[in-house]
mmCIF file of C-alpha atoms and ligand atoms in Angstrom:
data_model
loop_
_atom_site.group_PDB
_atom_site.id
_atom_site.type_symbol
_atom_site.label_atom_id
_atom_site.label_comp_id
_atom_site.label_asym_id
_atom_site.label_seq_id
_atom_site.Cartn_x
_atom_site.Cartn_y
_atom_site.Cartn_z
ATOM 1 C CA MET A 1249 0.000 0.000 0.000
ATOM 2 C CA GLN A 1250 2.769 2.413 1.054
ATOM 3 C CA VAL A 1251 4.666 1.600 -2.183
ATOM 4 C CA CYS A 1252 1.531 2.502 -4.155
ATOM 5 C CA TYR A 1253 1.202 5.890 -2.366
ATOM 6 C CA ARG A 1254 4.838 6.655 -3.055
ATOM 7 C CA TYR A 1255 4.415 5.638 -6.700
ATOM 8 C CA CYS A 1256 1.308 7.859 -7.123
ATOM 9 C CA TYR A 1257 3.052 10.750 -5.402
ATOM 10 C CA LEU A 1258 6.110 10.495 -7.664
ATOM 11 C CA THR A 1259 3.914 10.260 -10.776
ATOM 12 C CA MET A 1260 2.035 13.391 -9.707
ATOM 13 C CA VAL A 1261 5.234 15.344 -9.039
ATOM 14 C CA THR A 1262 6.634 14.275 -12.429
ATOM 15 C CA CYS A 1263 3.441 15.410 -14.176
ATOM 16 C CA VAL A 1264 3.514 18.809 -12.436
ATOM 17 C CA ILE A 1265 7.191 19.309 -13.438
ATOM 18 C CA MET A 1266 6.422 18.350 -17.054
ATOM 19 C CA VAL A 1267 3.484 20.761 -17.240
ATOM 20 C CA CYS A 1268 5.645 23.564 -15.786
ATOM 21 C CA MET A 1269 8.438 22.830 -18.280
ATOM 22 C CA TYR A 1270 5.933 22.889 -21.112
ATOM 23 C CA LEU A 1271 4.571 26.249 -19.978
ATOM 24 C CA VAL A 1272 8.025 27.772 -19.507
ATOM 25 C CA PHE A 1273 9.932 26.410 -22.505
ATOM 26 C CA LEU A 1274 7.635 24.985 -25.137
ATOM 27 C CA SER A 1275 4.337 26.815 -25.179
ATOM 28 C CA PRO A 1276 3.283 28.362 -28.501
ATOM 29 C CA ALA A 1277 3.965 31.934 -27.247
ATOM 30 C CA ASP A 1278 7.637 31.408 -28.201
ATOM 31 C CA GLU A 1279 6.670 30.984 -31.822
ATOM 32 C CA LEU A 1280 5.370 34.555 -31.855
ATOM 33 C CA THR A 1281 8.804 35.960 -31.012
ATOM 34 C CA GLU A 1282 9.894 36.346 -34.616
ATOM 35 C CA ASP A 1283 6.961 38.647 -35.406
ATOM 36 C CA ILE A 1284 7.973 40.955 -32.591
ATOM 37 C CA CYS A 1285 11.741 41.267 -32.930
ATOM 38 C CA ALA A 1286 14.671 39.441 -34.490
ATOM 39 C CA CYS A 1287 16.246 38.351 -31.173
ATOM 40 C CA LYS A 1288 15.788 34.944 -29.535
ATOM 41 C CA HIS A 1289 13.712 36.504 -26.757
ATOM 42 C CA CYS A 1290 11.856 39.790 -27.199
ATOM 43 C CA VAL A 1291 11.001 41.879 -24.205
ATOM 44 C CA ARG A 1292 7.783 43.060 -25.890
ATOM 45 C CA GLN A 1293 6.492 39.541 -26.118
ATOM 46 C CA GLN A 1294 3.351 39.082 -23.992
ATOM 47 C CA SER A 1295 4.313 37.471 -20.723
ATOM 48 C CA ARG A 1296 2.468 34.566 -19.209
ATOM 49 C CA SER A 1297 2.378 36.463 -15.970
ATOM 50 C CA THR A 1298 -0.183 39.186 -15.505
ATOM 51 C CA TRP A 1299 2.373 41.031 -13.334
ATOM 52 C CA PHE A 1300 4.547 42.103 -16.279
ATOM 53 C CA ASN A 1301 1.688 42.636 -18.704
ATOM 54 C CA GLU A 1302 -0.106 44.912 -16.283
ATOM 55 C CA LEU A 1303 2.928 47.049 -15.466
ATOM 56 C CA TYR A 1304 4.538 47.352 -18.903
ATOM 57 C CA ASP A 1305 2.892 50.293 -20.652
ATOM 58 C CA LEU A 1306 4.386 51.228 -24.008
ATOM 59 C CA SER A 1307 2.041 54.204 -24.303
ATOM 60 C CA ILE A 1308 4.151 56.116 -21.740
ATOM 61 C CA PRO A 1309 6.809 58.111 -23.637
ATOM 62 C CA PRO A 1310 10.302 57.639 -22.188
ATOM 63 C CA LEU A 1311 11.654 60.844 -23.753
ATOM 64 C CA LEU A 1312 10.403 64.417 -23.875
ATOM 65 C CA THR A 1313 9.681 66.051 -27.236
ATOM 66 C CA ARG A 1314 7.993 69.257 -28.340
ATOM 67 C CA GLU A 1315 5.031 67.177 -29.388
ATOM 68 C CA ASN A 1316 4.504 65.284 -26.117
ATOM 69 C CA TYR A 1317 5.732 67.851 -23.568
ATOM 70 C CA MET A 1318 2.274 68.846 -22.199
ATOM 71 C CA LEU A 1319 1.766 67.237 -18.800
ATOM 72 C CA SER A 1320 -1.585 65.963 -17.611
ATOM 73 C CA GLY A 1321 -2.769 67.345 -14.269
ATOM 74 C CA ASP A 1322 -1.749 64.270 -12.277
ATOM 75 C CA VAL A 1323 1.724 64.069 -13.868
ATOM 76 C CA TYR A 1324 2.299 67.785 -13.256
ATOM 77 C CA LYS A 1325 1.238 67.425 -9.624
ATOM 78 C CA TYR A 1326 3.466 64.380 -9.086
ATOM 79 C CA TRP A 1327 6.441 66.143 -10.645
ATOM 80 C CA LYS A 1328 5.879 69.398 -8.740
ATOM 81 C CA ASP A 1329 5.626 67.466 -5.464
ATOM 82 C CA LEU A 1330 9.102 65.995 -6.073
ATOM 83 C CA GLN A 1331 10.605 69.480 -6.081
ATOM 84 C CA LYS A 1332 11.661 70.841 -2.713
ATOM 85 C CA ASN A 1333 11.728 74.531 -3.643
ATOM 86 C CA THR A 1334 8.834 75.850 -5.624
ATOM 87 C CA ASN A 1335 10.495 77.163 -8.708
ATOM 88 C CA GLU A 1336 8.376 79.698 -10.497
ATOM 89 C CA ALA A 1337 9.910 79.005 -13.917
ATOM 90 C CA ASN A 1338 7.308 78.564 -16.605
ATOM 91 C CA TYR A 1339 7.410 74.952 -17.805
ATOM 92 C CA THR A 1340 6.325 75.734 -21.380
ATOM 93 C CA GLU A 1341 8.997 78.413 -21.721
ATOM 94 C CA VAL A 1342 11.672 76.097 -20.353
ATOM 95 C CA VAL A 1343 10.641 73.376 -22.830
ATOM 96 C CA GLU A 1344 10.768 75.899 -25.689
ATOM 97 C CA ARG A 1345 14.323 76.835 -24.674
ATOM 98 C CA LEU A 1346 15.270 73.162 -24.309
ATOM 99 C CA PHE A 1347 14.222 72.301 -27.836
ATOM 100 C CA SER A 1348 15.807 75.367 -29.356
ATOM 101 C CA LEU A 1349 19.104 73.862 -28.175
ATOM 102 C CA PHE A 1350 18.658 70.083 -28.174
ATOM 103 C CA PRO A 1351 17.215 67.652 -30.732
ATOM 104 C CA ASP A 1352 13.472 67.267 -30.834
ATOM 105 C CA ASN A 1353 13.267 63.798 -32.355
ATOM 106 C CA GLU A 1354 10.969 60.896 -31.784
ATOM 107 C CA HIS A 1355 13.640 58.348 -30.936
ATOM 108 C CA TYR A 1356 13.488 54.581 -31.062
ATOM 109 C CA LEU A 1357 10.235 54.026 -32.863
ATOM 110 C CA ASP A 1358 11.918 51.344 -34.953
ATOM 111 C CA ALA A 1359 10.804 48.253 -32.986
ATOM 112 C CA GLY A 1360 9.706 45.440 -35.277
ATOM 113 C CA PRO A 1361 10.466 41.983 -36.671
ATOM 114 C CA ALA A 1362 13.734 43.121 -38.302
ATOM 115 C CA ARG A 1363 15.272 44.635 -35.181
ATOM 116 C CA CYS A 1364 17.329 42.865 -32.524
ATOM 117 C CA ARG A 1365 18.716 45.532 -30.219
ATOM 118 C CA ILE A 1366 20.663 44.120 -27.314
ATOM 119 C CA CYS A 1367 21.316 46.511 -24.441
ATOM 120 C CA ALA A 1368 23.501 46.484 -21.340
ATOM 121 C CA VAL A 1369 22.526 48.646 -18.394
ATOM 122 C CA VAL A 1370 25.528 49.111 -16.131
ATOM 123 C CA GLY A 1371 24.866 50.169 -12.529
ATOM 124 C CA ASN A 1372 27.616 51.301 -10.186
ATOM 125 C CA SER A 1373 27.640 48.432 -7.689
ATOM 126 C CA GLY A 1374 30.885 47.264 -6.102
ATOM 127 C CA ASN A 1375 29.987 43.749 -7.317
ATOM 128 C CA LEU A 1376 31.556 44.728 -10.661
ATOM 129 C CA LYS A 1377 35.010 44.793 -9.091
ATOM 130 C CA GLY A 1378 37.006 41.830 -10.385
ATOM 131 C CA SER A 1379 34.007 40.605 -12.430
ATOM 132 C CA GLN A 1380 35.850 40.661 -15.801
ATOM 133 C CA TYR A 1381 32.552 41.625 -17.522
ATOM 134 C CA GLY A 1382 34.165 44.368 -19.615
ATOM 135 C CA HIS A 1383 34.373 42.460 -22.890
ATOM 136 C CA LEU A 1384 30.845 41.068 -22.546
ATOM 137 C CA ILE A 1385 29.405 44.520 -21.774
ATOM 138 C CA ASP A 1386 31.067 46.063 -24.840
ATOM 139 C CA LEU A 1387 29.441 43.440 -27.109
ATOM 140 C CA HIS A 1388 25.991 45.022 -26.552
ATOM 141 C CA ASP A 1389 24.522 47.445 -29.131
ATOM 142 C CA PHE A 1390 23.674 49.989 -26.447
ATOM 143 C CA VAL A 1391 25.653 50.371 -23.251
ATOM 144 C CA ILE A 1392 23.790 52.568 -20.785
ATOM 145 C CA ARG A 1393 25.827 53.885 -17.846
ATOM 146 C CA ILE A 1394 24.679 55.823 -14.839
ATOM 147 C CA ASN A 1395 25.860 58.976 -13.080
ATOM 148 C CA LYS A 1396 29.574 59.104 -12.335
ATOM 149 C CA GLY A 1397 30.394 55.445 -13.017
ATOM 150 C CA PRO A 1398 33.787 55.688 -14.809
ATOM 151 C CA THR A 1399 35.225 53.362 -17.450
ATOM 152 C CA GLU A 1400 38.808 54.612 -17.520
ATOM 153 C CA GLY A 1401 40.973 52.376 -15.377
ATOM 154 C CA TYR A 1402 38.099 49.867 -14.920
ATOM 155 C CA GLU A 1403 37.812 48.580 -18.510
ATOM 156 C CA LYS A 1404 38.369 44.891 -17.630
ATOM 157 C CA ASP A 1405 35.371 44.874 -15.316
ATOM 158 C CA VAL A 1406 33.013 47.450 -16.817
ATOM 159 C CA GLY A 1407 34.080 47.816 -20.468
ATOM 160 C CA SER A 1408 34.830 51.007 -22.343
ATOM 161 C CA LYS A 1409 31.821 51.561 -24.607
ATOM 162 C CA THR A 1410 29.130 54.059 -23.546
ATOM 163 C CA THR A 1411 26.237 54.870 -25.848
ATOM 164 C CA HIS A 1412 24.038 56.528 -23.194
ATOM 165 C CA ARG A 1413 24.807 58.123 -19.840
ATOM 166 C CA PHE A 1414 21.946 58.895 -17.454
ATOM 167 C CA ILE A 1415 22.633 61.894 -15.208
ATOM 168 C CA TYR A 1416 20.984 64.628 -13.156
ATOM 169 C CA PRO A 1417 22.754 67.937 -12.375
ATOM 170 C CA GLU A 1418 24.187 66.757 -9.071
ATOM 171 C CA SER A 1419 25.707 63.627 -10.689
ATOM 172 C CA ALA A 1420 26.772 65.086 -14.040
ATOM 173 C CA MET A 1421 29.996 64.166 -15.776
ATOM 174 C CA ASP A 1422 31.564 64.777 -19.195
ATOM 175 C CA VAL A 1423 30.917 62.306 -21.995
ATOM 176 C CA ASP A 1424 32.527 61.863 -25.390
ATOM 177 C CA ASN A 1425 31.113 63.094 -28.657
ATOM 178 C CA THR A 1426 29.348 59.829 -29.521
ATOM 179 C CA THR A 1427 27.467 59.359 -26.241
ATOM 180 C CA HIS A 1428 23.871 60.374 -25.582
ATOM 181 C CA LEU A 1429 23.667 62.415 -22.395
ATOM 182 C CA VAL A 1430 20.260 61.539 -20.892
ATOM 183 C CA LEU A 1431 18.944 63.931 -18.241
ATOM 184 C CA SER A 1432 16.595 62.630 -15.532
ATOM 185 C CA PRO A 1433 14.731 65.812 -14.610
ATOM 186 C CA PHE A 1434 13.501 65.398 -11.047
ATOM 187 C CA LYS A 1435 12.701 69.116 -10.989
ATOM 188 C CA ILE A 1436 12.238 71.979 -13.423
ATOM 189 C CA LEU A 1437 15.541 73.467 -12.243
ATOM 190 C CA ASP A 1438 17.262 70.370 -13.676
ATOM 191 C CA MET A 1439 15.995 71.339 -17.138
ATOM 192 C CA GLU A 1440 17.140 74.908 -16.576
ATOM 193 C CA TRP A 1441 20.541 73.628 -15.436
ATOM 194 C CA LEU A 1442 20.866 71.622 -18.673
ATOM 195 C CA ILE A 1443 20.191 74.761 -20.724
ATOM 196 C CA SER A 1444 22.622 76.785 -18.607
ATOM 197 C CA ALA A 1445 25.327 74.075 -18.816
ATOM 198 C CA PHE A 1446 25.347 74.449 -22.614
ATOM 199 C CA THR A 1447 24.946 78.247 -22.713
ATOM 200 C CA THR A 1448 25.501 80.795 -19.934
ATOM 201 C CA LYS A 1449 26.879 78.338 -17.333
ATOM 202 C CA ASN A 1450 25.379 80.524 -14.621
ATOM 203 C CA ILE A 1451 23.577 77.825 -12.613
ATOM 204 C CA THR A 1452 26.120 76.582 -10.117
ATOM 205 C CA ARG A 1453 23.779 75.452 -7.328
ATOM 206 C CA THR A 1454 20.593 73.440 -7.042
ATOM 207 C CA TYR A 1455 20.094 72.087 -3.511
ATOM 208 C CA LYS A 1456 23.865 71.719 -3.526
ATOM 209 C CA LYS A 1457 26.816 72.858 -5.617
ATOM 210 C CA VAL A 1458 26.645 71.543 -9.187
ATOM 211 C CA ARG A 1459 28.909 71.650 -12.200
ATOM 212 C CA PRO A 1460 28.258 74.824 -14.195
ATOM 213 C CA SER A 1461 28.986 73.047 -17.471
ATOM 214 C CA VAL A 1462 29.278 69.610 -18.968
ATOM 215 C CA ASN A 1463 31.139 68.433 -22.059
ATOM 216 C CA ALA A 1464 28.792 66.505 -24.307
ATOM 217 C CA ASN A 1465 27.519 66.530 -27.856
ATOM 218 C CA ARG A 1466 24.542 68.906 -27.839
ATOM 219 C CA HIS A 1467 22.994 67.026 -30.759
ATOM 220 C CA LYS A 1468 22.846 63.812 -28.715
ATOM 221 C CA VAL A 1469 21.203 65.165 -25.575
ATOM 222 C CA MET A 1470 17.936 63.521 -24.450
ATOM 223 C CA ILE A 1471 15.558 64.349 -21.614
ATOM 224 C CA LEU A 1472 13.432 61.797 -19.763
ATOM 225 C CA HIS A 1473 9.729 62.607 -19.734
ATOM 226 C CA PRO A 1474 8.295 63.494 -16.281
ATOM 227 C CA ALA A 1475 5.395 61.112 -17.037
ATOM 228 C CA PHE A 1476 7.961 58.319 -17.417
ATOM 229 C CA ILE A 1477 9.467 59.081 -13.982
ATOM 230 C CA LYS A 1478 5.971 58.963 -12.442
ATOM 231 C CA TYR A 1479 5.166 55.703 -14.254
ATOM 232 C CA VAL A 1480 8.369 54.055 -13.027
ATOM 233 C CA HIS A 1481 7.823 55.251 -9.461
ATOM 234 C CA GLU A 1482 4.115 54.534 -9.116
ATOM 235 C CA ILE A 1483 3.559 51.556 -11.396
ATOM 236 C CA TRP A 1484 6.849 49.652 -11.216
ATOM 237 C CA LEU A 1485 7.979 50.626 -7.717
ATOM 238 C CA LEU A 1486 4.553 51.045 -6.102
ATOM 239 C CA LYS A 1487 5.820 54.390 -4.717
ATOM 240 C CA HIS A 1488 8.676 52.783 -2.757
ATOM 241 C CA GLY A 1489 11.409 55.345 -2.053
ATOM 242 C CA LYS A 1490 10.982 59.098 -2.593
ATOM 243 C CA TYR A 1491 11.562 58.656 -6.318
ATOM 244 C CA PRO A 1492 13.241 56.030 -8.516
ATOM 245 C CA SER A 1493 17.015 55.721 -8.682
ATOM 246 C CA THR A 1494 18.636 56.710 -11.963
ATOM 247 C CA GLY A 1495 19.738 53.100 -12.371
ATOM 248 C CA PHE A 1496 16.205 51.748 -12.096
ATOM 249 C CA LEU A 1497 14.930 54.428 -14.502
ATOM 250 C CA ALA A 1498 17.585 53.207 -16.942
ATOM 251 C CA ILE A 1499 16.387 49.585 -16.608
ATOM 252 C CA ILE A 1500 12.779 50.493 -17.430
ATOM 253 C CA PHE A 1501 13.967 52.824 -20.202
ATOM 254 C CA ALA A 1502 15.818 49.834 -21.687
ATOM 255 C CA LEU A 1503 12.639 47.705 -21.419
ATOM 256 C CA HIS A 1504 10.950 50.317 -23.605
ATOM 257 C CA ILE A 1505 13.636 50.832 -26.279
ATOM 258 C CA CYS A 1506 15.570 47.535 -26.452
ATOM 259 C CA ASP A 1507 14.693 43.974 -27.430
ATOM 260 C CA GLN A 1508 16.988 42.126 -25.005
ATOM 261 C CA ILE A 1509 18.470 43.545 -21.809
ATOM 262 C CA SER A 1510 21.371 42.574 -19.565
ATOM 263 C CA ALA A 1511 21.869 44.303 -16.222
ATOM 264 C CA PHE A 1512 25.335 44.545 -14.674
ATOM 265 C CA GLY A 1513 26.410 46.241 -11.452
ATOM 266 C CA PHE A 1514 23.173 46.238 -9.473
ATOM 267 C CA GLY A 1515 22.705 45.302 -5.822
ATOM 268 C CA ALA A 1516 25.088 44.157 -3.145
ATOM 269 C CA ASP A 1517 28.388 42.346 -3.548
ATOM 270 C CA GLN A 1518 28.829 38.736 -2.393
ATOM 271 C CA TYR A 1519 29.277 39.907 1.222
ATOM 272 C CA GLY A 1520 26.047 41.919 1.219
ATOM 273 C CA ASN A 1521 27.767 45.320 0.940
ATOM 274 C CA TRP A 1522 26.229 48.090 -1.168
ATOM 275 C CA TYR A 1523 28.896 50.441 -2.463
ATOM 276 C CA HIS A 1524 30.388 51.770 -5.738
ATOM 277 C CA TYR A 1525 32.981 49.875 -7.775
ATOM 278 C CA PHE A 1526 35.054 53.041 -8.068
ATOM 279 C CA GLU A 1527 35.056 54.338 -4.487
ATOM 280 C CA LYS A 1528 34.390 53.362 -0.917
ATOM 281 C CA THR A 1529 30.957 54.911 -0.403
ATOM 282 C CA ALA A 1530 30.204 56.025 3.120
ATOM 283 C CA TYR A 1531 26.396 56.177 2.854
ATOM 284 C CA ASN A 1532 24.036 53.239 2.596
ATOM 285 C CA LEU A 1533 23.053 52.703 -1.035
ATOM 286 C CA ARG A 1534 20.446 50.153 -0.092
ATOM 287 C CA THR A 1535 18.044 52.628 1.496
ATOM 288 C CA GLY A 1536 18.242 56.455 1.484
ATOM 289 C CA ALA A 1537 15.993 58.335 -0.960
ATOM 290 C CA HIS A 1538 15.584 55.210 -3.093
ATOM 291 C CA SER A 1539 14.396 51.805 -2.100
ATOM 292 C CA GLY A 1540 17.432 49.835 -3.259
ATOM 293 C CA SER A 1541 16.044 46.538 -2.045
ATOM 294 C CA PHE A 1542 12.588 46.962 -3.610
ATOM 295 C CA GLU A 1543 14.215 48.027 -6.876
ATOM 296 C CA PHE A 1544 16.504 45.017 -6.772
ATOM 297 C CA ASP A 1545 13.631 42.642 -5.964
ATOM 298 C CA THR A 1546 11.686 44.064 -8.926
ATOM 299 C CA MET A 1547 14.700 43.466 -11.150
ATOM 300 C CA MET A 1548 14.900 39.888 -9.904
ATOM 301 C CA GLN A 1549 11.212 39.420 -10.761
ATOM 302 C CA LEU A 1550 11.987 40.696 -14.289
ATOM 303 C CA TYR A 1551 14.805 38.172 -14.392
ATOM 304 C CA LEU A 1552 12.532 35.328 -13.260
ATOM 305 C CA GLU A 1553 10.105 36.264 -16.041
ATOM 306 C CA TYR A 1554 12.894 36.184 -18.673
ATOM 307 C CA LYS A 1555 12.599 39.929 -19.333
ATOM 308 C CA ILE A 1556 16.175 40.806 -18.381
ATOM 309 C CA GLN A 1557 19.362 38.949 -17.622
ATOM 310 C CA VAL A 1558 21.052 39.869 -14.363
ATOM 311 C CA PHE A 1559 24.814 39.481 -13.937
ATOM 312 C CA ARG A 1560 25.542 39.446 -10.213
ATOM 313 C CA GLY A 1561 29.307 40.017 -10.352
ATOM 314 C CA ARG A 1562 31.393 39.172 -7.280
HETATM 315 O O1 C5P B 257 25.005 55.321 -6.716
HETATM 316 P P1 C5P B 257 24.582 55.667 -8.094
HETATM 317 O O2 C5P B 257 23.159 56.201 -8.106
HETATM 318 O O3 C5P B 257 25.505 56.574 -8.834
HETATM 319 O O4 C5P B 257 24.585 54.286 -8.913
HETATM 320 C C1 C5P B 257 23.944 54.158 -10.151
HETATM 321 C C2 C5P B 257 22.869 53.093 -10.048
HETATM 322 O O5 C5P B 257 23.443 51.816 -9.822
HETATM 323 C C3 C5P B 257 21.937 53.324 -8.875
HETATM 324 O O6 C5P B 257 20.924 54.233 -9.261
HETATM 325 C C4 C5P B 257 21.432 51.951 -8.561
HETATM 326 O O7 C5P B 257 20.323 51.632 -9.401
HETATM 327 C C5 C5P B 257 22.603 51.053 -8.962
HETATM 328 N N1 C5P B 257 23.409 50.595 -7.819
HETATM 329 C C6 C5P B 257 23.069 49.405 -7.215
HETATM 330 N N2 C5P B 257 23.841 48.904 -6.188
HETATM 331 C C7 C5P B 257 24.926 49.564 -5.751
HETATM 332 C C8 C5P B 257 25.276 50.793 -6.361
HETATM 333 C C9 C5P B 257 24.494 51.280 -7.379
HETATM 334 O O8 C5P B 257 22.068 48.769 -7.588
HETATM 335 N N3 C5P B 257 25.662 49.013 -4.788
#
């Protein structure tokens, strides 16, 4: 009798495993991939989980243009509430000045069956130290770096290619002529700083001292849309943290403009420490204004649903 129970139990477990394997690896959804993009896996492919399908909203524009700059009441309120000092600058005027200086293109509308765009998003975690990921990172079509994360002197671990660098005024650094400087505007003053950095250079302070200028190709500058910041914070992060980290914004940006995504340099190192690969950081990167752990857990969920690859480093 006991042998029979054990036999039935094993048969049931085997059946459950086979059904799961069928759902994960063999279900017909995979056959649709080639209509969506030319990669093996396409991030735009409908997920079997409602979690991803409900959060992923391609109608939200990642980048600001003259055409889409108007903010709905709730986006404007969200964005205004992020700003500590009420800046009286007129948003429409600031946008006009922005697009008299920087390109006003609709970028990355080329998704389709012929495109396979593979992107690396490189965070600044200390787990990159000694990882030897440099060569692998440079093989990606787009390499998106964040804030002050340097490449010089760290090429073996982080690579040398940078196609996009996400910054805000307080984290700005120079980029070469080929790199897209992508501003995350957490406040209207950030947009004004960008204008000043390429013209008068007279903004030297926001809530702290900032660089008056930045070396970058003016024709490659991009500005994240405030509606995108709200979407990432409220929909993806369920309002955890005061606002999203630049790194997490870059991950969701990649989900919107790339077909396959690899994330490097996120989270703690193997000993549980959260710091930068290029310096010993005194403050705790896990908490603070951002919710490092919620962001990392969300990334791991994306990984479990085959939406991104996560390279954990050392
Ligand atoms: O610290 P910083 O914001 O410059 O780092 C860039 C991004 O890298 C962060 O926004 C965060 O998403 C990620 N990061 C991380 N773990 C660390 C350091 C940074 O996930 N230990």
